């Protein structure tokens, strides 16, 4: 599939302006972007449902918008965002609807090959045991697999998916995307609008970032999912790191720095400080950390969240220079936070002594936000920070 310089207007408003993308066999292309960016409009245009004011969409060399509806449906399958059904069709019958583009008045019934494709789609999507059940009687995640099976039975060159994980729990999100990934790995082409940036980066070969109807960035996830690209497209502040399990980009949305003006310094040792950093950064505080061991867990967490850190060499004592830099952070901070089991580690005891306001945390998780807010209220630092 090749889409070139698409311009689409609806109600006198330009929704897509010069959008181009391509998808090759064995490739999953993800569409990401803020609400109203034009993702659904682009999918509808790629499917041939909307005719562009300019530009073209070609599949296997043919202009989708010049084809009949059935001919277009033999090339492009669509999995909609909504999985609601108004009638109690059996799961098997819904999947068999994917064969409709191959039927005609001269051949109203499907042939043996078509029937085999329906059975294969049911099996591939783990729906064989549900084939005779009403589609309205299965779960939301199962209905999403029914729609995928229908698209699979349709046997097209390209599959378009609009928010395939919307409304699903974590288990069904992963199962759905694993299934899509497996189908693509078998040589199919797919384009999917995906809301979750982390999942999009994990499963897609390439990402296209849409904002304001234009392509802001396109390429492999590691090149596209950056703080600058996400700021420009979403007008959002984020921390972008690498997921330690999948090795793909991970994204943490942050409160805009202007929302808080309190400086919080975190003392810690190893993973004791790791659990403190993310909730404080996510809350929008100006967070510094240290001294921490260079390359340690807390240092890596600070680096991932783009927070300043005072570091010391592994297996070495805290140098005078590192101590003075950490002490300067402690003196300048509105609040110094230290895990209870790290108060006596290294230079932490001396650093706590130079702080004006200290919070001792025995549960290094989100509770720290409330403790810091209470400390800021007591000191009268900012009302915004104490929300």
Tab-separated table of C-alpha atoms in Angstrom:
chain	number	residue	atom	x	y	z
A	1	UNK	CA	0.000	0.000	0.000
A	2	UNK	CA	1.219	3.470	-0.931
A	3	UNK	CA	-0.585	6.661	0.087
A	4	UNK	CA	0.786	9.847	-1.437
A	5	UNK	CA	0.155	13.496	-0.494
A	6	UNK	CA	-3.348	12.923	0.874
A	7	UNK	CA	-5.490	15.997	1.489
A	8	UNK	CA	-8.906	15.411	3.071
A	9	UNK	CA	-11.442	18.051	4.089
A	10	UNK	CA	-14.637	17.468	6.050
A	11	UNK	CA	-17.237	20.187	6.517
A	12	UNK	CA	-14.891	22.791	5.106
A	13	UNK	CA	-12.114	21.892	7.575
A	14	UNK	CA	-8.866	20.339	6.395
A	15	UNK	CA	-8.340	17.133	8.393
A	16	UNK	CA	-5.365	15.678	6.496
A	17	UNK	CA	-2.833	17.873	4.742
A	18	UNK	CA	-0.205	16.219	2.551
A	19	UNK	CA	-0.025	12.893	4.385
A	20	UNK	CA	2.024	10.093	2.814
A	21	UNK	CA	2.808	6.594	4.061
A	22	UNK	CA	3.595	3.133	2.768
A	23	UNK	CA	3.414	-0.368	4.194
A	24	UNK	CA	5.294	-3.382	2.919
A	25	UNK	CA	4.610	-7.099	3.263
A	26	UNK	CA	5.449	-8.315	6.759
A	27	UNK	CA	5.238	-4.825	8.239
A	28	UNK	CA	3.061	-3.285	10.944
A	29	UNK	CA	2.882	0.511	10.733
A	30	UNK	CA	1.495	2.307	13.785
A	31	UNK	CA	-0.373	5.601	13.659
A	32	UNK	CA	0.080	7.641	16.834
A	33	UNK	CA	-0.864	11.173	17.738
A	34	UNK	CA	-3.165	13.260	19.935
A	35	UNK	CA	-6.947	13.160	19.746
A	36	UNK	CA	-8.138	14.912	16.601
A	37	UNK	CA	-4.834	14.376	14.792
A	38	UNK	CA	-6.564	12.664	11.864
A	39	UNK	CA	-5.737	9.001	12.551
A	40	UNK	CA	-9.256	7.640	11.993
A	41	UNK	CA	-9.774	9.888	8.969
A	42	UNK	CA	-6.542	8.557	7.493
A	43	UNK	CA	-7.638	4.949	8.033
A	44	UNK	CA	-11.022	5.643	6.426
A	45	UNK	CA	-9.265	7.232	3.464
A	46	UNK	CA	-6.858	4.308	3.102
A	47	UNK	CA	-9.849	1.947	3.117
A	48	UNK	CA	-11.558	3.887	0.325
A	49	UNK	CA	-14.438	5.057	2.528
A	50	UNK	CA	-13.440	8.716	2.126
A	51	UNK	CA	-12.330	10.218	-1.181
A	52	UNK	CA	-9.385	12.624	-0.793
A	53	UNK	CA	-9.423	16.132	-2.240
A	54	UNK	CA	-5.922	15.406	-3.513
A	55	UNK	CA	-3.450	12.542	-3.467
A	56	UNK	CA	-3.945	8.832	-3.993
A	57	UNK	CA	-4.017	5.459	-2.254
A	58	UNK	CA	-2.719	2.489	-4.243
A	59	UNK	CA	-2.822	-1.166	-3.309
A	60	UNK	CA	-1.114	-3.651	-5.601
A	61	UNK	CA	-0.878	-0.874	-8.192
A	62	UNK	CA	-4.612	-0.046	-8.216
A	63	UNK	CA	-6.146	3.207	-6.985
A	64	UNK	CA	-8.454	2.140	-4.151
A	65	UNK	CA	-10.868	4.977	-4.897
A	66	UNK	CA	-11.281	3.861	-8.513
A	67	UNK	CA	-12.328	0.339	-7.505
A	68	UNK	CA	-15.828	-0.923	-6.792
A	69	UNK	CA	-16.689	-1.460	-3.146
A	70	UNK	CA	-16.297	-5.234	-3.422
A	71	UNK	CA	-13.048	-4.966	-5.352
A	72	UNK	CA	-11.628	-2.602	-2.721
A	73	UNK	CA	-12.760	-4.986	0.030
A	74	UNK	CA	-10.819	-7.811	-1.621
A	75	UNK	CA	-7.683	-5.717	-1.141
A	76	UNK	CA	-8.260	-3.921	2.174
A	77	UNK	CA	-9.893	-5.221	5.375
A	78	UNK	CA	-10.920	-2.919	8.212
A	79	UNK	CA	-11.131	-3.744	11.922
A	80	UNK	CA	-13.184	-0.921	13.489
A	81	UNK	CA	-12.681	0.491	16.963
A	82	UNK	CA	-16.183	-0.430	18.111
A	83	UNK	CA	-16.864	-4.107	18.698
A	84	UNK	CA	-20.562	-3.639	19.505
A	85	UNK	CA	-23.113	-5.782	17.656
A	86	UNK	CA	-26.841	-5.082	17.378
A	87	UNK	CA	-27.854	-8.623	16.420
A	88	UNK	CA	-27.216	-12.037	17.931
A	89	UNK	CA	-25.253	-13.467	15.025
A	90	UNK	CA	-23.222	-16.554	15.805
A	91	UNK	CA	-19.475	-15.965	16.021
A	92	UNK	CA	-18.991	-18.244	13.005
A	93	UNK	CA	-21.448	-16.200	10.934
A	94	UNK	CA	-19.732	-12.911	11.796
A	95	UNK	CA	-16.371	-14.305	10.708
A	96	UNK	CA	-17.968	-15.684	7.526
A	97	UNK	CA	-19.087	-12.142	6.662
A	98	UNK	CA	-15.472	-11.553	5.713
A	99	UNK	CA	-16.138	-13.653	2.604
A	100	UNK	CA	-18.880	-11.309	1.331
A	101	UNK	CA	-16.598	-9.493	-1.196
A	102	UNK	CA	-16.104	-12.821	-2.998
A	103	UNK	CA	-19.816	-13.573	-3.406
A	104	UNK	CA	-22.138	-12.493	-6.188
A	105	UNK	CA	-25.678	-13.066	-7.373
A	106	UNK	CA	-24.341	-15.867	-9.533
A	107	UNK	CA	-22.472	-17.395	-6.601
A	108	UNK	CA	-24.323	-16.435	-3.407
A	109	UNK	CA	-22.744	-19.178	-1.316
A	110	UNK	CA	-19.068	-19.418	-0.506
A	111	UNK	CA	-16.998	-22.194	-2.043
A	112	UNK	CA	-15.007	-24.834	-0.205
A	113	UNK	CA	-11.891	-22.659	-0.198
A	114	UNK	CA	-13.804	-19.799	1.398
A	115	UNK	CA	-15.312	-22.081	4.026
A	116	UNK	CA	-11.850	-23.398	4.820
A	117	UNK	CA	-10.566	-19.848	5.260
A	118	UNK	CA	-13.348	-19.127	7.754
A	119	UNK	CA	-12.489	-22.237	9.768
A	120	UNK	CA	-8.784	-21.380	9.641
A	121	UNK	CA	-9.488	-17.827	10.838
A	122	UNK	CA	-11.557	-19.126	13.756
A	123	UNK	CA	-8.751	-21.476	14.749
A	124	UNK	CA	-6.009	-18.865	14.328
A	125	UNK	CA	-7.877	-16.421	16.564
A	126	UNK	CA	-8.702	-19.121	19.156
A	127	UNK	CA	-12.444	-18.887	18.528
A	128	UNK	CA	-13.303	-22.428	17.417
A	129	UNK	CA	-14.907	-23.290	20.774
A	130	UNK	CA	-16.997	-20.096	20.585
A	131	UNK	CA	-18.101	-20.500	16.962
A	132	UNK	CA	-21.754	-21.287	17.782
A	133	UNK	CA	-22.176	-18.724	20.554
A	134	UNK	CA	-23.963	-15.409	19.898
A	135	UNK	CA	-21.389	-12.688	19.345
A	136	UNK	CA	-23.241	-10.550	21.906
A	137	UNK	CA	-22.596	-13.214	24.562
A	138	UNK	CA	-18.794	-13.183	24.408
A	139	UNK	CA	-16.428	-10.790	26.185
A	140	UNK	CA	-15.064	-7.561	24.751
A	141	UNK	CA	-11.646	-9.095	24.166
A	142	UNK	CA	-13.221	-12.088	22.427
A	143	UNK	CA	-15.342	-9.795	20.227
A	144	UNK	CA	-12.170	-7.981	19.186
A	145	UNK	CA	-10.734	-11.332	18.126
A	146	UNK	CA	-13.947	-12.041	16.194
A	147	UNK	CA	-13.391	-8.857	14.184
A	148	UNK	CA	-9.772	-9.829	13.574
A	149	UNK	CA	-10.886	-13.271	12.424
A	150	UNK	CA	-13.389	-11.676	10.037
A	151	UNK	CA	-10.580	-9.569	8.549
A	152	UNK	CA	-8.376	-12.664	8.337
A	153	UNK	CA	-11.109	-14.591	6.494
A	154	UNK	CA	-11.414	-11.648	4.104
A	155	UNK	CA	-7.949	-12.584	2.796
A	156	UNK	CA	-6.787	-9.096	1.812
A	157	UNK	CA	-3.404	-7.588	1.055
A	158	UNK	CA	-3.755	-4.955	3.798
A	159	UNK	CA	-5.526	-4.846	7.174
A	160	UNK	CA	-6.394	-1.506	8.797
A	161	UNK	CA	-7.087	-1.428	12.535
A	162	UNK	CA	-8.573	1.495	14.454
A	163	UNK	CA	-7.522	1.361	18.127
A	164	UNK	CA	-7.465	-2.470	18.313
A	165	UNK	CA	-6.790	-2.401	22.077
A	166	UNK	CA	-9.333	0.283	23.052
A	167	UNK	CA	-11.342	-0.701	26.118
A	168	UNK	CA	-9.430	-3.942	26.693
A	169	UNK	CA	-7.724	-5.026	29.896
A	170	UNK	CA	-3.970	-5.603	29.918
A	171	UNK	CA	-4.274	-9.325	29.202
A	172	UNK	CA	-6.503	-8.845	26.153
A	173	UNK	CA	-4.405	-5.912	24.916
A	174	UNK	CA	-1.330	-8.132	24.777
A	175	UNK	CA	-3.200	-11.108	23.315
A	176	UNK	CA	-4.704	-8.915	20.595
A	177	UNK	CA	-1.414	-7.288	19.637
A	178	UNK	CA	0.430	-10.614	19.794
A	179	UNK	CA	-2.099	-11.984	17.306
A	180	UNK	CA	-1.720	-8.983	14.993
A	181	UNK	CA	2.062	-9.271	15.218
A	182	UNK	CA	1.906	-12.988	14.369
A	183	UNK	CA	-0.242	-12.297	11.303
A	184	UNK	CA	2.172	-9.613	10.130
A	185	UNK	CA	5.146	-11.899	10.686
A	186	UNK	CA	3.447	-14.329	8.301
A	187	UNK	CA	3.777	-11.711	5.550
A	188	UNK	CA	0.635	-9.626	5.915
A	189	UNK	CA	0.553	-5.832	5.838
A	190	UNK	CA	-1.151	-3.867	8.606
A	191	UNK	CA	-1.693	-0.255	9.635
A	192	UNK	CA	-2.998	0.340	13.165
A	193	UNK	CA	-3.941	3.445	15.107
A	194	UNK	CA	-2.687	2.746	18.639
A	195	UNK	CA	-3.279	5.036	21.602
A	196	UNK	CA	-0.664	3.558	23.946
A	197	UNK	CA	2.772	4.782	22.861
A	198	UNK	CA	4.604	2.055	24.749
A	199	UNK	CA	2.589	-0.701	23.072
A	200	UNK	CA	2.937	0.986	19.685
A	201	UNK	CA	6.716	1.118	20.097
A	202	UNK	CA	6.814	-2.501	21.247
A	203	UNK	CA	4.793	-4.050	18.424
A	204	UNK	CA	5.180	-1.805	15.375
A	205	UNK	CA	7.988	-1.872	12.828
A	206	UNK	CA	7.490	1.805	12.016
A	207	UNK	CA	5.512	4.641	13.562
A	208	UNK	CA	3.874	7.613	11.866
A	209	UNK	CA	3.241	10.519	14.245
A	210	UNK	CA	0.253	12.630	13.182
A	211	UNK	CA	-0.608	16.020	14.625
A	212	UNK	CA	-2.854	18.678	13.166
A	213	UNK	CA	-3.440	16.538	10.093
A	214	UNK	CA	0.260	16.423	9.174
A	215	UNK	CA	3.042	13.878	9.592
A	216	UNK	CA	5.383	15.190	12.292
A	217	UNK	CA	7.703	12.201	12.351
A	218	UNK	CA	7.972	8.758	10.775
A	219	UNK	CA	10.388	5.872	11.141
A	220	UNK	CA	11.429	3.069	13.506
A	221	UNK	CA	10.096	3.508	17.070
A	222	UNK	CA	13.554	4.179	18.540
A	223	UNK	CA	13.972	7.135	16.169
A	224	UNK	CA	10.438	8.492	16.475
A	225	UNK	CA	9.650	8.131	20.191
A	226	UNK	CA	11.757	10.991	21.536
A	227	UNK	CA	11.028	13.761	24.020
A	228	UNK	CA	11.244	16.406	21.291
A	229	UNK	CA	8.936	14.585	18.861
A	230	UNK	CA	6.347	13.892	21.559
A	231	UNK	CA	6.512	17.470	22.809
A	232	UNK	CA	5.923	18.823	19.298
A	233	UNK	CA	3.095	16.411	18.470
A	234	UNK	CA	1.310	16.099	21.824
A	235	UNK	CA	2.340	19.365	23.509
A	236	UNK	CA	3.360	17.123	26.406
A	237	UNK	CA	6.345	16.724	28.688
A	238	UNK	CA	7.539	13.116	28.808
A	239	UNK	CA	10.370	10.958	30.052
A	240	UNK	CA	11.487	8.498	27.374
A	241	UNK	CA	13.578	5.489	28.316
A	242	UNK	CA	14.112	1.866	27.362
A	243	UNK	CA	11.891	-0.874	28.733
A	244	UNK	CA	14.229	-3.275	30.555
A	245	UNK	CA	12.191	-6.326	29.465
A	246	UNK	CA	11.329	-5.610	25.814
A	247	UNK	CA	14.206	-3.262	24.962
A	248	UNK	CA	11.748	-0.927	23.227
A	249	UNK	CA	11.061	2.745	24.055
A	250	UNK	CA	8.954	3.427	27.144
A	251	UNK	CA	7.131	6.701	27.745
A	252	UNK	CA	6.191	8.297	31.074
A	253	UNK	CA	3.916	11.372	30.807
A	254	UNK	CA	4.969	14.125	33.195
A	255	UNK	CA	3.121	17.040	34.695
A	256	UNK	CA	4.190	20.234	32.960
A	257	UNK	CA	7.068	21.768	34.954
A	258	UNK	CA	5.211	25.062	35.217
A	259	UNK	CA	2.539	23.316	37.308
A	260	UNK	CA	4.934	22.980	40.265
A	261	UNK	CA	7.841	25.068	41.419
A	262	UNK	CA	9.175	23.051	44.355
A	263	UNK	CA	12.643	21.480	44.301
A	264	UNK	CA	12.857	17.986	45.816
A	265	UNK	CA	16.218	16.282	46.340
A	266	UNK	CA	16.280	12.500	46.751
A	267	UNK	CA	18.915	10.685	48.794
A	268	UNK	CA	19.159	6.958	48.462
A	269	UNK	CA	21.098	3.828	47.761
A	270	UNK	CA	20.308	1.444	44.906
A	271	UNK	CA	16.684	0.464	44.380
A	272	UNK	CA	15.642	2.218	47.600
A	273	UNK	CA	15.598	5.515	45.693
A	274	UNK	CA	14.265	4.171	42.393
A	275	UNK	CA	10.695	3.911	43.671
A	276	UNK	CA	10.809	7.530	44.836
A	277	UNK	CA	11.949	9.160	41.621
A	278	UNK	CA	9.140	8.380	39.191
A	279	UNK	CA	6.171	9.470	41.362
A	280	UNK	CA	7.947	12.735	42.213
A	281	UNK	CA	8.931	13.465	38.615
A	282	UNK	CA	5.470	12.482	37.383
A	283	UNK	CA	3.984	14.932	39.899
A	284	UNK	CA	5.984	17.693	38.231
A	285	UNK	CA	8.493	18.511	40.968
A	286	UNK	CA	12.004	19.638	40.065
A	287	UNK	CA	13.846	16.532	41.228
A	288	UNK	CA	17.561	16.026	41.791
A	289	UNK	CA	19.236	12.931	43.213
A	290	UNK	CA	22.510	11.859	44.767
A	291	UNK	CA	25.020	10.878	45.631
A	292	UNK	CA	24.374	7.656	43.704
A	293	UNK	CA	26.738	5.048	42.294
A	294	UNK	CA	27.616	5.669	38.662
A	295	UNK	CA	25.653	3.126	36.612
A	296	UNK	CA	23.591	1.956	39.580
A	297	UNK	CA	19.839	1.407	39.528
A	298	UNK	CA	19.061	4.827	40.979
A	299	UNK	CA	21.476	6.523	38.563
A	300	UNK	CA	19.882	4.724	35.591
A	301	UNK	CA	16.415	5.754	36.795
A	302	UNK	CA	17.534	9.383	37.075
A	303	UNK	CA	19.057	9.235	33.605
A	304	UNK	CA	15.883	7.723	32.126
A	305	UNK	CA	13.809	10.484	33.715
A	306	UNK	CA	16.342	13.133	32.638
A	307	UNK	CA	17.035	14.281	36.220
A	308	UNK	CA	20.366	15.756	37.425
A	309	UNK	CA	22.357	13.335	39.582
A	310	UNK	CA	25.510	13.524	41.689
A	311	UNK	CA	27.462	10.323	41.040
A	312	UNK	CA	30.304	8.472	42.728
A	313	UNK	CA	32.484	5.610	41.397
A	314	UNK	CA	31.429	2.030	42.232
A	315	UNK	CA	32.936	0.638	45.447
A	316	UNK	CA	34.419	4.022	46.330
A	317	UNK	CA	33.721	6.484	49.126
A	318	UNK	CA	31.847	9.709	48.417
A	319	UNK	CA	34.466	12.274	47.455
A	320	UNK	CA	34.576	15.735	49.002
A	321	UNK	CA	33.535	17.236	45.664
A	322	UNK	CA	30.546	14.895	45.307
A	323	UNK	CA	29.528	15.573	48.895
A	324	UNK	CA	29.628	19.347	48.392
A	325	UNK	CA	27.560	19.128	45.207
A	326	UNK	CA	24.977	16.924	46.929
A	327	UNK	CA	24.996	19.227	49.963
A	328	UNK	CA	24.341	22.204	47.688
A	329	UNK	CA	21.293	20.395	46.298
A	330	UNK	CA	20.117	19.604	49.849
A	331	UNK	CA	20.504	23.209	51.023
A	332	UNK	CA	18.708	24.546	47.956
A	333	UNK	CA	15.880	22.004	47.989
A	334	UNK	CA	12.495	22.763	49.477
A	335	UNK	CA	12.337	19.155	50.681
A	336	UNK	CA	14.924	16.375	50.940
A	337	UNK	CA	13.515	12.843	50.685
A	338	UNK	CA	15.345	9.773	51.974
A	339	UNK	CA	14.209	6.134	52.333
A	340	UNK	CA	14.200	5.070	55.970
A	341	UNK	CA	16.635	2.214	55.352
A	342	UNK	CA	19.091	4.532	53.567
A	343	UNK	CA	19.418	7.271	56.205
A	344	UNK	CA	22.706	5.871	57.503
A	345	UNK	CA	24.120	4.764	54.149
A	346	UNK	CA	27.272	6.509	52.969
A	347	UNK	CA	27.099	10.269	53.363
A	348	UNK	CA	23.305	10.420	53.724
A	349	UNK	CA	23.337	11.079	57.489
A	350	UNK	CA	25.574	14.144	57.042
A	351	UNK	CA	23.480	15.363	54.110
A	352	UNK	CA	20.220	15.049	56.053
A	353	UNK	CA	21.783	17.291	58.696
A	354	UNK	CA	22.221	20.191	56.244
A	355	UNK	CA	18.640	20.015	54.906
A	356	UNK	CA	15.977	22.420	56.122
A	357	UNK	CA	13.050	20.036	55.541
A	358	UNK	CA	13.426	16.253	55.415
A	359	UNK	CA	10.874	13.553	54.634
A	360	UNK	CA	11.638	9.991	55.741
A	361	UNK	CA	9.833	7.424	53.597
A	362	UNK	CA	9.406	3.802	54.630
A	363	UNK	CA	7.324	2.870	51.559
A	364	UNK	CA	9.149	4.053	48.444
A	365	UNK	CA	6.169	4.417	46.165
A	366	UNK	CA	3.407	6.873	45.309
A	367	UNK	CA	2.820	7.687	49.017
A	368	UNK	CA	5.882	9.898	48.822
A	369	UNK	CA	3.859	12.486	46.874
A	370	UNK	CA	1.507	13.019	49.800
A	371	UNK	CA	4.374	13.204	52.297
A	372	UNK	CA	6.186	15.793	50.182
A	373	UNK	CA	2.984	17.800	49.743
A	374	UNK	CA	2.480	17.820	53.534
A	375	UNK	CA	6.059	19.007	54.081
A	376	UNK	CA	5.596	21.808	51.563
A	377	UNK	CA	2.391	22.912	53.266
A	378	UNK	CA	4.220	23.089	56.589
A	379	UNK	CA	6.993	25.172	55.088
A	380	UNK	CA	4.555	27.309	53.090
A	381	UNK	CA	6.586	26.810	49.916
A	382	UNK	CA	3.797	26.664	47.295
A	383	UNK	CA	0.107	25.954	47.348
A	384	UNK	CA	0.304	24.349	43.895
A	385	UNK	CA	2.746	21.746	45.085
A	386	UNK	CA	0.501	20.688	47.945
A	387	UNK	CA	-2.463	19.646	45.819
